[in-house]
PDB file of C-alpha atoms in Angstrom:
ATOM      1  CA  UNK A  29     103.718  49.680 178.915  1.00  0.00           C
ATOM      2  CA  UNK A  30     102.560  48.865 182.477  1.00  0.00           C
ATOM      3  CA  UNK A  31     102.516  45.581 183.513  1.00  0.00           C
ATOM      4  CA  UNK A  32      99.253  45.808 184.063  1.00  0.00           C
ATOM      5  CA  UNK A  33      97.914  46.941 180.951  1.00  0.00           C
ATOM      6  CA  UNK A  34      99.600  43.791 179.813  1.00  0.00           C
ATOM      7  CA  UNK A  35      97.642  41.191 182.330  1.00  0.00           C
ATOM      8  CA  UNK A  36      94.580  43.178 180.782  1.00  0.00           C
ATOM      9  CA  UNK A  37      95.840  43.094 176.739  1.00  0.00           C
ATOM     10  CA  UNK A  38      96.274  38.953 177.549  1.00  0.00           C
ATOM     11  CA  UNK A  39      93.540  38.170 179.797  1.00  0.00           C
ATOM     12  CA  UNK A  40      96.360  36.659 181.784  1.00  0.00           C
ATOM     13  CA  UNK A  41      96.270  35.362 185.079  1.00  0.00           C
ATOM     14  CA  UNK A  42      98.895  36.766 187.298  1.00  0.00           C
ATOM     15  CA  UNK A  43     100.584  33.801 188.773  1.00  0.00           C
ATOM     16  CA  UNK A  44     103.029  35.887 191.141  1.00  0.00           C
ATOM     17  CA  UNK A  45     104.367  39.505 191.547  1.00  0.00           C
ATOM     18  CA  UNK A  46     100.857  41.225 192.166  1.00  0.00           C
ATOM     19  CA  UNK A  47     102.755  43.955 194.054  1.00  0.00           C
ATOM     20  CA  UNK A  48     105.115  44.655 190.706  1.00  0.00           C
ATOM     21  CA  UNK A  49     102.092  45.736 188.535  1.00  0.00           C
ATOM     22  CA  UNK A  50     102.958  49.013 188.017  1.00  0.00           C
ATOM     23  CA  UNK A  51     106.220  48.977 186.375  1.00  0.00           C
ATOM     24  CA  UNK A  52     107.272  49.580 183.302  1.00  0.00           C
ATOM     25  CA  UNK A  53     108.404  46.884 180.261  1.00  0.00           C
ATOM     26  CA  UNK A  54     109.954  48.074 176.826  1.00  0.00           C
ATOM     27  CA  UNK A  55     111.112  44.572 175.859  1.00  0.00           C
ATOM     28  CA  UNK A  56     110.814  41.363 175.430  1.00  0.00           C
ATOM     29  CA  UNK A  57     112.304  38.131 173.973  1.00  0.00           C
ATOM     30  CA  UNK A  58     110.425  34.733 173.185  1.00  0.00           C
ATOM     31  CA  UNK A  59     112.001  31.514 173.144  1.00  0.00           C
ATOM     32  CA  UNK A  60     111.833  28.254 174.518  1.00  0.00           C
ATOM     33  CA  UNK A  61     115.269  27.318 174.100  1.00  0.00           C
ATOM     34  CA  UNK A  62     116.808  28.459 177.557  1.00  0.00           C
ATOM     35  CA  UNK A  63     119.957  27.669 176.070  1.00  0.00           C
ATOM     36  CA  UNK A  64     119.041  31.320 174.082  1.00  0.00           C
ATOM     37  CA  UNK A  65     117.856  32.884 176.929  1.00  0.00           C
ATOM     38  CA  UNK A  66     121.402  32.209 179.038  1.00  0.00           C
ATOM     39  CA  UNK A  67     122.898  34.415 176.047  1.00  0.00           C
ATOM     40  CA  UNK A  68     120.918  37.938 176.256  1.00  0.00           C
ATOM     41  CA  UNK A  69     123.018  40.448 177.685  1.00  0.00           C
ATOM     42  CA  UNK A  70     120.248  42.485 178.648  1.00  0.00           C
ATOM     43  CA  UNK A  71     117.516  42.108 180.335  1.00  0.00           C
ATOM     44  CA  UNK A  72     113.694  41.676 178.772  1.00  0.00           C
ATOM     45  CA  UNK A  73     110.608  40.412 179.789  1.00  0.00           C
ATOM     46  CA  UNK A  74     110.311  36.791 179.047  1.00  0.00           C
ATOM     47  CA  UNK A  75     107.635  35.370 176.594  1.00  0.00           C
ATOM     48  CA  UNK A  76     108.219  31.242 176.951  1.00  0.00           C
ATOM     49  CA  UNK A  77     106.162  28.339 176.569  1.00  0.00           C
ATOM     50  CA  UNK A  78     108.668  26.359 178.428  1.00  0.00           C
ATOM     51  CA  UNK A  79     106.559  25.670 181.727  1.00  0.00           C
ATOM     52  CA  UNK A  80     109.429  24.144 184.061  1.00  0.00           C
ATOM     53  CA  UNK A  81     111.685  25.154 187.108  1.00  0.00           C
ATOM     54  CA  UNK A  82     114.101  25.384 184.614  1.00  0.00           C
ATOM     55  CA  UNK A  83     112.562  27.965 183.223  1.00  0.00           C
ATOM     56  CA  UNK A  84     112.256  30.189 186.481  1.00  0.00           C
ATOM     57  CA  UNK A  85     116.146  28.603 187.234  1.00  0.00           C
ATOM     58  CA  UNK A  86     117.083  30.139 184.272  1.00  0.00           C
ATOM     59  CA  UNK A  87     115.807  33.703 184.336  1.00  0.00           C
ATOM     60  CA  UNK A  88     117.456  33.494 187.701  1.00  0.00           C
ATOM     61  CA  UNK A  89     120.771  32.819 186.602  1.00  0.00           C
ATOM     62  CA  UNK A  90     120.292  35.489 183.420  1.00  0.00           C
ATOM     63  CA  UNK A  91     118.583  38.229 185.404  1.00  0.00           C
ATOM     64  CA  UNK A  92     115.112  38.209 183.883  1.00  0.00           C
ATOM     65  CA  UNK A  93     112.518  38.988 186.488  1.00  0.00           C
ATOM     66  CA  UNK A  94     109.217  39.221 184.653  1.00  0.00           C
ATOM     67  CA  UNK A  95     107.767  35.704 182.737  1.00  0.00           C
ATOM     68  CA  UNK A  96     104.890  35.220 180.700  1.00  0.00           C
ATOM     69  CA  UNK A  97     103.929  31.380 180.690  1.00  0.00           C
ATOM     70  CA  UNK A  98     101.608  31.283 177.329  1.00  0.00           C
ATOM     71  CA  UNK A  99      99.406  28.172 176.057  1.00  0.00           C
ATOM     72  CA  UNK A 100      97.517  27.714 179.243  1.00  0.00           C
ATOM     73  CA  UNK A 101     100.328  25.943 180.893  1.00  0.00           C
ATOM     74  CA  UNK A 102     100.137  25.051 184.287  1.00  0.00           C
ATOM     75  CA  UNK A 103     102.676  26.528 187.195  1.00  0.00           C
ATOM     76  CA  UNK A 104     103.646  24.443 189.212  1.00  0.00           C
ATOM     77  CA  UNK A 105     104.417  25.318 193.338  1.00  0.00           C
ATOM     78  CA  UNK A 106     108.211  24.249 192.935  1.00  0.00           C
ATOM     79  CA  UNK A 107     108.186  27.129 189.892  1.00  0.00           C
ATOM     80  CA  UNK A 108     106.228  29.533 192.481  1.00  0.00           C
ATOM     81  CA  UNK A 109     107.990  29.266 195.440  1.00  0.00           C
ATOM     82  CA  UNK A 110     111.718  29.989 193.740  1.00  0.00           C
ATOM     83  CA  UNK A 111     110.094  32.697 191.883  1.00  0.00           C
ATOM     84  CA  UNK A 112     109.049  34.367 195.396  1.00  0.00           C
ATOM     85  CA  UNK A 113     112.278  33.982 196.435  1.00  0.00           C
ATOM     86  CA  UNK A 114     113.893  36.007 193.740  1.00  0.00           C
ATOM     87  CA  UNK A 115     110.998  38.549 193.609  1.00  0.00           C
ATOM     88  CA  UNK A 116     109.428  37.924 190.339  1.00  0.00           C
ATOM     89  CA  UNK A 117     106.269  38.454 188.041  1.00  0.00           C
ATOM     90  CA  UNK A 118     105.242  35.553 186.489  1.00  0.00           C
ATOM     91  CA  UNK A 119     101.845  35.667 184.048  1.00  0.00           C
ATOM     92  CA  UNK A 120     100.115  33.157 182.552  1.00  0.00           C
ATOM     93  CA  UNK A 121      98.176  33.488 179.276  1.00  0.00           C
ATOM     94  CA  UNK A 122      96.089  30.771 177.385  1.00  0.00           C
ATOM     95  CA  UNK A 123      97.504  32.368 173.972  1.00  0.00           C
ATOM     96  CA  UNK A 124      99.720  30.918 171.459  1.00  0.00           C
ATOM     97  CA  UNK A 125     103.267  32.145 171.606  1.00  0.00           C
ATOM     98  CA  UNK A 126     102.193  33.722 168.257  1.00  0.00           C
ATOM     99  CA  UNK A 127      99.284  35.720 169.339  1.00  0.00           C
ATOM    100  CA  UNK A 128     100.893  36.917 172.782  1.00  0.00           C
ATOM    101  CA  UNK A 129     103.863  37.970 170.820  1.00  0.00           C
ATOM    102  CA  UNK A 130     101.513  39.608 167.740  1.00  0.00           C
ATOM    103  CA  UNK A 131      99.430  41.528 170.802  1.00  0.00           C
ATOM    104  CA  UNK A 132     102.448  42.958 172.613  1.00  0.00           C
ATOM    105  CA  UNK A 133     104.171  44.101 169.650  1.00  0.00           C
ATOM    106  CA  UNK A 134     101.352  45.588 168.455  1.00  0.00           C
ATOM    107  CA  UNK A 135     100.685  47.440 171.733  1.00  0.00           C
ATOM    108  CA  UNK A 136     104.532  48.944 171.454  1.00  0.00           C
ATOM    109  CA  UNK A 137     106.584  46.479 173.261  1.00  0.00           C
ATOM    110  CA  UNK A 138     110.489  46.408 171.674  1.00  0.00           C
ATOM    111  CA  UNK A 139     112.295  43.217 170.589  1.00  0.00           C
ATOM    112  CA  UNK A 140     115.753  43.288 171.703  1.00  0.00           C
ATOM    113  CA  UNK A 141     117.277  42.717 167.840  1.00  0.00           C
TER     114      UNK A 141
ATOM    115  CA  UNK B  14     136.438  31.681 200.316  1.00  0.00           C
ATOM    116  CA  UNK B  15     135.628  28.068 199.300  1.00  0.00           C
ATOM    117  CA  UNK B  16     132.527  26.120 198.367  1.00  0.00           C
ATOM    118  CA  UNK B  17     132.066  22.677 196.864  1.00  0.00           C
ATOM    119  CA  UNK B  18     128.791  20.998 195.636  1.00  0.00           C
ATOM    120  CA  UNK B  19     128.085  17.669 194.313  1.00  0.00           C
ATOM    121  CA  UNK B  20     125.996  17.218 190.906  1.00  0.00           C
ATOM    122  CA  UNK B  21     123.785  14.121 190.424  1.00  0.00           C
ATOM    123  CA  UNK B  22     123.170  13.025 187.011  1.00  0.00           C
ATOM    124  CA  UNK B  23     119.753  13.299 185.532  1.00  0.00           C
ATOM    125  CA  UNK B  24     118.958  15.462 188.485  1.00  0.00           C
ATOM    126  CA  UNK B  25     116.959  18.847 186.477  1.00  0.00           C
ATOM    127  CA  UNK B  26     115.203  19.682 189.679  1.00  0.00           C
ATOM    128  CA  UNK B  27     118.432  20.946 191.219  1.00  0.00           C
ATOM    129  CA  UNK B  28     120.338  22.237 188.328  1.00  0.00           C
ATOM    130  CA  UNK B  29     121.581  25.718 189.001  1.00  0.00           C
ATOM    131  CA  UNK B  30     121.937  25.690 192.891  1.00  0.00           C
ATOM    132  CA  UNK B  31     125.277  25.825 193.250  1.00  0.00           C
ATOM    133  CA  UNK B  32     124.855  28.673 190.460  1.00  0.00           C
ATOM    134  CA  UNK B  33     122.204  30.302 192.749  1.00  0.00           C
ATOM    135  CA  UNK B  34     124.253  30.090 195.888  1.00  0.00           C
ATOM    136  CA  UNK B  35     127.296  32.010 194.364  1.00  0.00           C
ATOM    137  CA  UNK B  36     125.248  34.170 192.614  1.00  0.00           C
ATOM    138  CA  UNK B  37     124.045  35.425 196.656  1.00  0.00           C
ATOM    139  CA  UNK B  38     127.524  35.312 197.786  1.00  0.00           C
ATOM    140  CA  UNK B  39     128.603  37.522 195.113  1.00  0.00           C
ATOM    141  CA  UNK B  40     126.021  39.937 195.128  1.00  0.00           C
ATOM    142  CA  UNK B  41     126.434  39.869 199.437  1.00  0.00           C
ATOM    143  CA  UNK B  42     130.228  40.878 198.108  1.00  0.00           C
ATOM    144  CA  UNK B  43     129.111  44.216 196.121  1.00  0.00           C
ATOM    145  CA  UNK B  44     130.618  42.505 192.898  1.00  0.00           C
ATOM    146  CA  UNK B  45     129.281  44.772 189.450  1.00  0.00           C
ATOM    147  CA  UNK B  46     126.087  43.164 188.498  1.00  0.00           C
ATOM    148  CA  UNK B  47     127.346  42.525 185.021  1.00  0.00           C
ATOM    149  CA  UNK B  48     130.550  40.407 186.164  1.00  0.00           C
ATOM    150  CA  UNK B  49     128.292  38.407 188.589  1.00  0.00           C
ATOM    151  CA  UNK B  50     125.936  37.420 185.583  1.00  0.00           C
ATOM    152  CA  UNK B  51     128.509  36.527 183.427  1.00  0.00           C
ATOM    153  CA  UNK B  52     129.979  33.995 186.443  1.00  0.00           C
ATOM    154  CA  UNK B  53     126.494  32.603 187.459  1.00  0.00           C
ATOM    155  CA  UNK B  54     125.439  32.010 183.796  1.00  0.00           C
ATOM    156  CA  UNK B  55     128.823  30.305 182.660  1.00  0.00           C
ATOM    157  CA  UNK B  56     128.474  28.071 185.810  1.00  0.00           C
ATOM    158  CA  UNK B  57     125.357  27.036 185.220  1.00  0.00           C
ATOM    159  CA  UNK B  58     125.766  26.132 182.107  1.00  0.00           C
ATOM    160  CA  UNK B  59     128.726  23.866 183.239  1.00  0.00           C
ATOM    161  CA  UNK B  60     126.237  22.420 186.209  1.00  0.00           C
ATOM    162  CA  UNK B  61     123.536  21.938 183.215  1.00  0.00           C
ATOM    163  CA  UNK B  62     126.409  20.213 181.093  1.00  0.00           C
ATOM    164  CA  UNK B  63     127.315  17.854 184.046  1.00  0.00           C
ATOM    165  CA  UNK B  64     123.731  16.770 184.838  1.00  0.00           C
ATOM    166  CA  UNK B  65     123.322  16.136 181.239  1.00  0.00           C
ATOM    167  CA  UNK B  66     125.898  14.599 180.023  1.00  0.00           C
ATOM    168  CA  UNK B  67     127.734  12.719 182.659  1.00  0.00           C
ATOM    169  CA  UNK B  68     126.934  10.463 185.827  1.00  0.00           C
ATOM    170  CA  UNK B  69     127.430  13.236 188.373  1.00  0.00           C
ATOM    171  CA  UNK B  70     130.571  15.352 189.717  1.00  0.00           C
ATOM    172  CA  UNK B  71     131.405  18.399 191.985  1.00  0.00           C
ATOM    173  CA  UNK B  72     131.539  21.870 191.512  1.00  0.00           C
ATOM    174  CA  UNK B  73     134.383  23.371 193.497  1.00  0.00           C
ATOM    175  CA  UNK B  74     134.366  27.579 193.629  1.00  0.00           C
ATOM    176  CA  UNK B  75     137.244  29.626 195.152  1.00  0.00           C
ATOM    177  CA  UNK B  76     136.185  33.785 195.426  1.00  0.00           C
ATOM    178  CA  UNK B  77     139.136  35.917 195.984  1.00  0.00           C
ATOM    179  CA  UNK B  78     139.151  39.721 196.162  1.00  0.00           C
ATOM    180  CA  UNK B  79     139.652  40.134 192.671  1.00  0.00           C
ATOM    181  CA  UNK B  80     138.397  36.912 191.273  1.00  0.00           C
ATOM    182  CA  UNK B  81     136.559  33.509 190.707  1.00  0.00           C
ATOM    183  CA  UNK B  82     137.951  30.260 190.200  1.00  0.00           C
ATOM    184  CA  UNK B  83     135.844  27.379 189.499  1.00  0.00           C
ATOM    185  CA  UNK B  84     136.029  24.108 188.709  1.00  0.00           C
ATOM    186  CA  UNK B  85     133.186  21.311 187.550  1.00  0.00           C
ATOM    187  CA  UNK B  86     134.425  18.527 187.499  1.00  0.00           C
ATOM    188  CA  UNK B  87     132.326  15.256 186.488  1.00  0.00           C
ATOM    189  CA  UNK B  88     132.420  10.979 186.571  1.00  0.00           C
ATOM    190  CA  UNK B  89     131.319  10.830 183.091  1.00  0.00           C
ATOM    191  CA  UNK B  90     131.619   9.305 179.041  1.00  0.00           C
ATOM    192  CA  UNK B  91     134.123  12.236 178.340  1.00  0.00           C
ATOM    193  CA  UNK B  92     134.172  14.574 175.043  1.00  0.00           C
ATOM    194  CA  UNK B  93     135.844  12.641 172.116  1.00  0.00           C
ATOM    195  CA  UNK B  94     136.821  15.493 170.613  1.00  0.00           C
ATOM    196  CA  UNK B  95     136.909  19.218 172.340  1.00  0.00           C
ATOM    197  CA  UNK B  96     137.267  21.604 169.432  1.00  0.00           C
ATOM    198  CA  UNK B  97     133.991  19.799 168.125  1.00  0.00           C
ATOM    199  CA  UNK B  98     132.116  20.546 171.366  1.00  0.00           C
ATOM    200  CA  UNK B  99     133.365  23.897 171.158  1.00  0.00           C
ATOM    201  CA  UNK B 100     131.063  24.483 168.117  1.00  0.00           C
ATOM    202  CA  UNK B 101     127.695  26.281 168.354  1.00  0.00           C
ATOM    203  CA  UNK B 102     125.107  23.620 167.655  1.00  0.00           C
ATOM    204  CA  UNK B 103     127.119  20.797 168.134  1.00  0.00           C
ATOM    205  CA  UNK B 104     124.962  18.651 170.469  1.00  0.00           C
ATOM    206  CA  UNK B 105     124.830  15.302 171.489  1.00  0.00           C
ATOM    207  CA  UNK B 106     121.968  15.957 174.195  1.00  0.00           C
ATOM    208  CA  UNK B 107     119.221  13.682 174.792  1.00  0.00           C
ATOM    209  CA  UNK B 108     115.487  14.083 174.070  1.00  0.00           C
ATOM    210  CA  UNK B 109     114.730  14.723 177.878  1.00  0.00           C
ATOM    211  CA  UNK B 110     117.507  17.644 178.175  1.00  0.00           C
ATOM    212  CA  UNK B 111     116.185  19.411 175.337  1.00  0.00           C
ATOM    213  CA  UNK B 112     112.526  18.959 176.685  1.00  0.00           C
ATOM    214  CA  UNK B 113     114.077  21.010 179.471  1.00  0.00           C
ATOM    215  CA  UNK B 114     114.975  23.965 177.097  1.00  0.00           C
ATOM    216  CA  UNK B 115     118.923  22.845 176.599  1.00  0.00           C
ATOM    217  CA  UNK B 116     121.224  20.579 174.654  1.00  0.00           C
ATOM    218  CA  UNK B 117     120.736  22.961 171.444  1.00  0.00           C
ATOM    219  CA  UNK B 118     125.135  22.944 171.429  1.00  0.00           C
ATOM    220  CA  UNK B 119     125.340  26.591 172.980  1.00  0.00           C
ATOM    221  CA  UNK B 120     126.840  25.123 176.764  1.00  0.00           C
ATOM    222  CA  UNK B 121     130.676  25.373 176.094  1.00  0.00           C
ATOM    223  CA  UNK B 122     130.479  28.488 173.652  1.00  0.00           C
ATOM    224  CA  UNK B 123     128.445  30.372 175.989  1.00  0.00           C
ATOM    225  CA  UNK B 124     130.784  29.500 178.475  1.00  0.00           C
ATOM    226  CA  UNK B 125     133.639  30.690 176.899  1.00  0.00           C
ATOM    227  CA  UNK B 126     132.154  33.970 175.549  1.00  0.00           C
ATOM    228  CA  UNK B 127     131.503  34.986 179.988  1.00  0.00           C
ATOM    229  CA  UNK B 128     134.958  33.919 181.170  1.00  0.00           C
ATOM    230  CA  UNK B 129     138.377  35.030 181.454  1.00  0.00           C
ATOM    231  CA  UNK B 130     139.903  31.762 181.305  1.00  0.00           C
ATOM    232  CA  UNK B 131     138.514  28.253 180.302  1.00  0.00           C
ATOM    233  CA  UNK B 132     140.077  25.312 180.661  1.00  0.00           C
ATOM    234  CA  UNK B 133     138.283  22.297 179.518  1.00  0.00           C
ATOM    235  CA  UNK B 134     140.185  18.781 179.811  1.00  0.00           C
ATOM    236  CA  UNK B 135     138.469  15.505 179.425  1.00  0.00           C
ATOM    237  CA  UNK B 136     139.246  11.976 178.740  1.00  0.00           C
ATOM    238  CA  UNK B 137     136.812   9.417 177.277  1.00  0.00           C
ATOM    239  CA  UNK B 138     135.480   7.131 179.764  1.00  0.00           C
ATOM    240  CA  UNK B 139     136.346   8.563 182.502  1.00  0.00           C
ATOM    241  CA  UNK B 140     135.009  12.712 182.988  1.00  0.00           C
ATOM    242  CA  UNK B 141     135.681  15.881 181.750  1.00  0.00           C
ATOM    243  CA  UNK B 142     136.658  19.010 183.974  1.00  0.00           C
ATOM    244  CA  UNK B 143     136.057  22.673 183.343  1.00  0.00           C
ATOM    245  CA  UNK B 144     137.943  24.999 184.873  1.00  0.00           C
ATOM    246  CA  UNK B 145     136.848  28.778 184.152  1.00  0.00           C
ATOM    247  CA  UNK B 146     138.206  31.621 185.734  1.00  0.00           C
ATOM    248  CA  UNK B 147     136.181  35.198 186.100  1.00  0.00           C
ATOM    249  CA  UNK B 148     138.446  38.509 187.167  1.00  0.00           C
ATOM    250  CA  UNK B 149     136.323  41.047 188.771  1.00  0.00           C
TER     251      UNK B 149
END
């Protein structure tokens, strides 16, 4: 699924990474432990409601490059500016984790396990 | 090559640079993608652990040819007892540190399960140091 389509299916506000639209996501995990995230071996798109440069720190350090921020939480410029620096998406959605998860899944998007 | 950084405790906003700056040295290197995750995510759980837990200390990082060495080594209360802190979900973080996503007892088993060699030694009331070693 484009990334995109997936701005569109969560009436999400693209934060960052306007230029990365057109790629492709199969998966995704959803946590806000990053304590979980710092144990994926691969690779997914990042559904979080952990709203922190931590959170962009921490996809860093564990290779994730493309974060959706749900429950209308607000970006800061500290999370922006190290997110331009290691070229990544970051959406924002005013969804529940619940719902952004539900709508993705249902839309075809792969859990890792 | 050597690099040394200092850790202040309490200080979130900065956890992870020393991470981030080896993690650009190594990938400036050519060193497999997988082996440089595996280095940047142990350390930075070590840096996490420092800032945490103790009352700040120095990461010290020696990159070889074949290998990483590094060291964290922190001013701090000290782990009573090791094999306990080795255990997945033993925590004794505070509120704040798990408001930043951590201190769910997954820092010193993660770090294990991306390194070569660990070497944790600590003494109460004075620090703990964790030496892990990654071979490329």
């Amino acid at each position: 699924m484009k990334l995109r389509e997936i701005v569109k299916l969560l009436d999400a506000k693209v934060c960052i990474g306007e230029g990365r639209l057109d790629e492709d996501v199969e998966h995704a995990f959803a946590s806000d432990l990053m304590s979980d995230v710092l144990t994926l071996k691969d690779t997914p798109m990042l559904i979080t409601g952990l709203c922190n440069v931590q959170t962009i720190r921490t996809c860093d350090m564990a290779t994730l490059d493309i974060i959706i921020i749900v429950r209308n939480k607000k970006v800061t410029e500290d999370m922006l500016e190290l997110a331009e620096d290691n070229d990544m998406v970051i959406l924002s959605c005013s969804y529940s984790m619940f719902k952004t998860c539900g709508l993705l899944y249902q839309a075809g998007i792969q859990p890792l396990f | 090559m050597h690099q040394e950084y200092t850790v202040i405790e309490g200080d979130f906003v900065n956890a992870g640079k020393a991470s981030s700056s080896v993690k650009k040295t190594l990938k400036q290197m050519n060193v497999e993608p997988s082996k440089i995750k595996r280095v940047v995510v142990a350390l930075y759980e070590a840096e996490v652990n420092a800032i945490a837990h103790a009352y700040g200390g120095k990461v010290l990082v020696d990159i070889d040819s074949d290998k990483i060495k590094m060291v964290v080594a922190d001013k701090g209360p000290g782990i009573p007892d090791i094999a306990l802190a080795m255990q997945e979900g033993y925590s004794t973080a505070r509120p704040e540190v798990r408001d930043m996503g951590f201190g769910a007892g997954m820092g010193l088993p993660n770090m294990q399960k991306n390194v070569d060699k660990l070497n944790v030694i600590s003494e109460v009331g004075v620090g703990t140091t964790v030496e892990m070693e990654v071979n490329f």
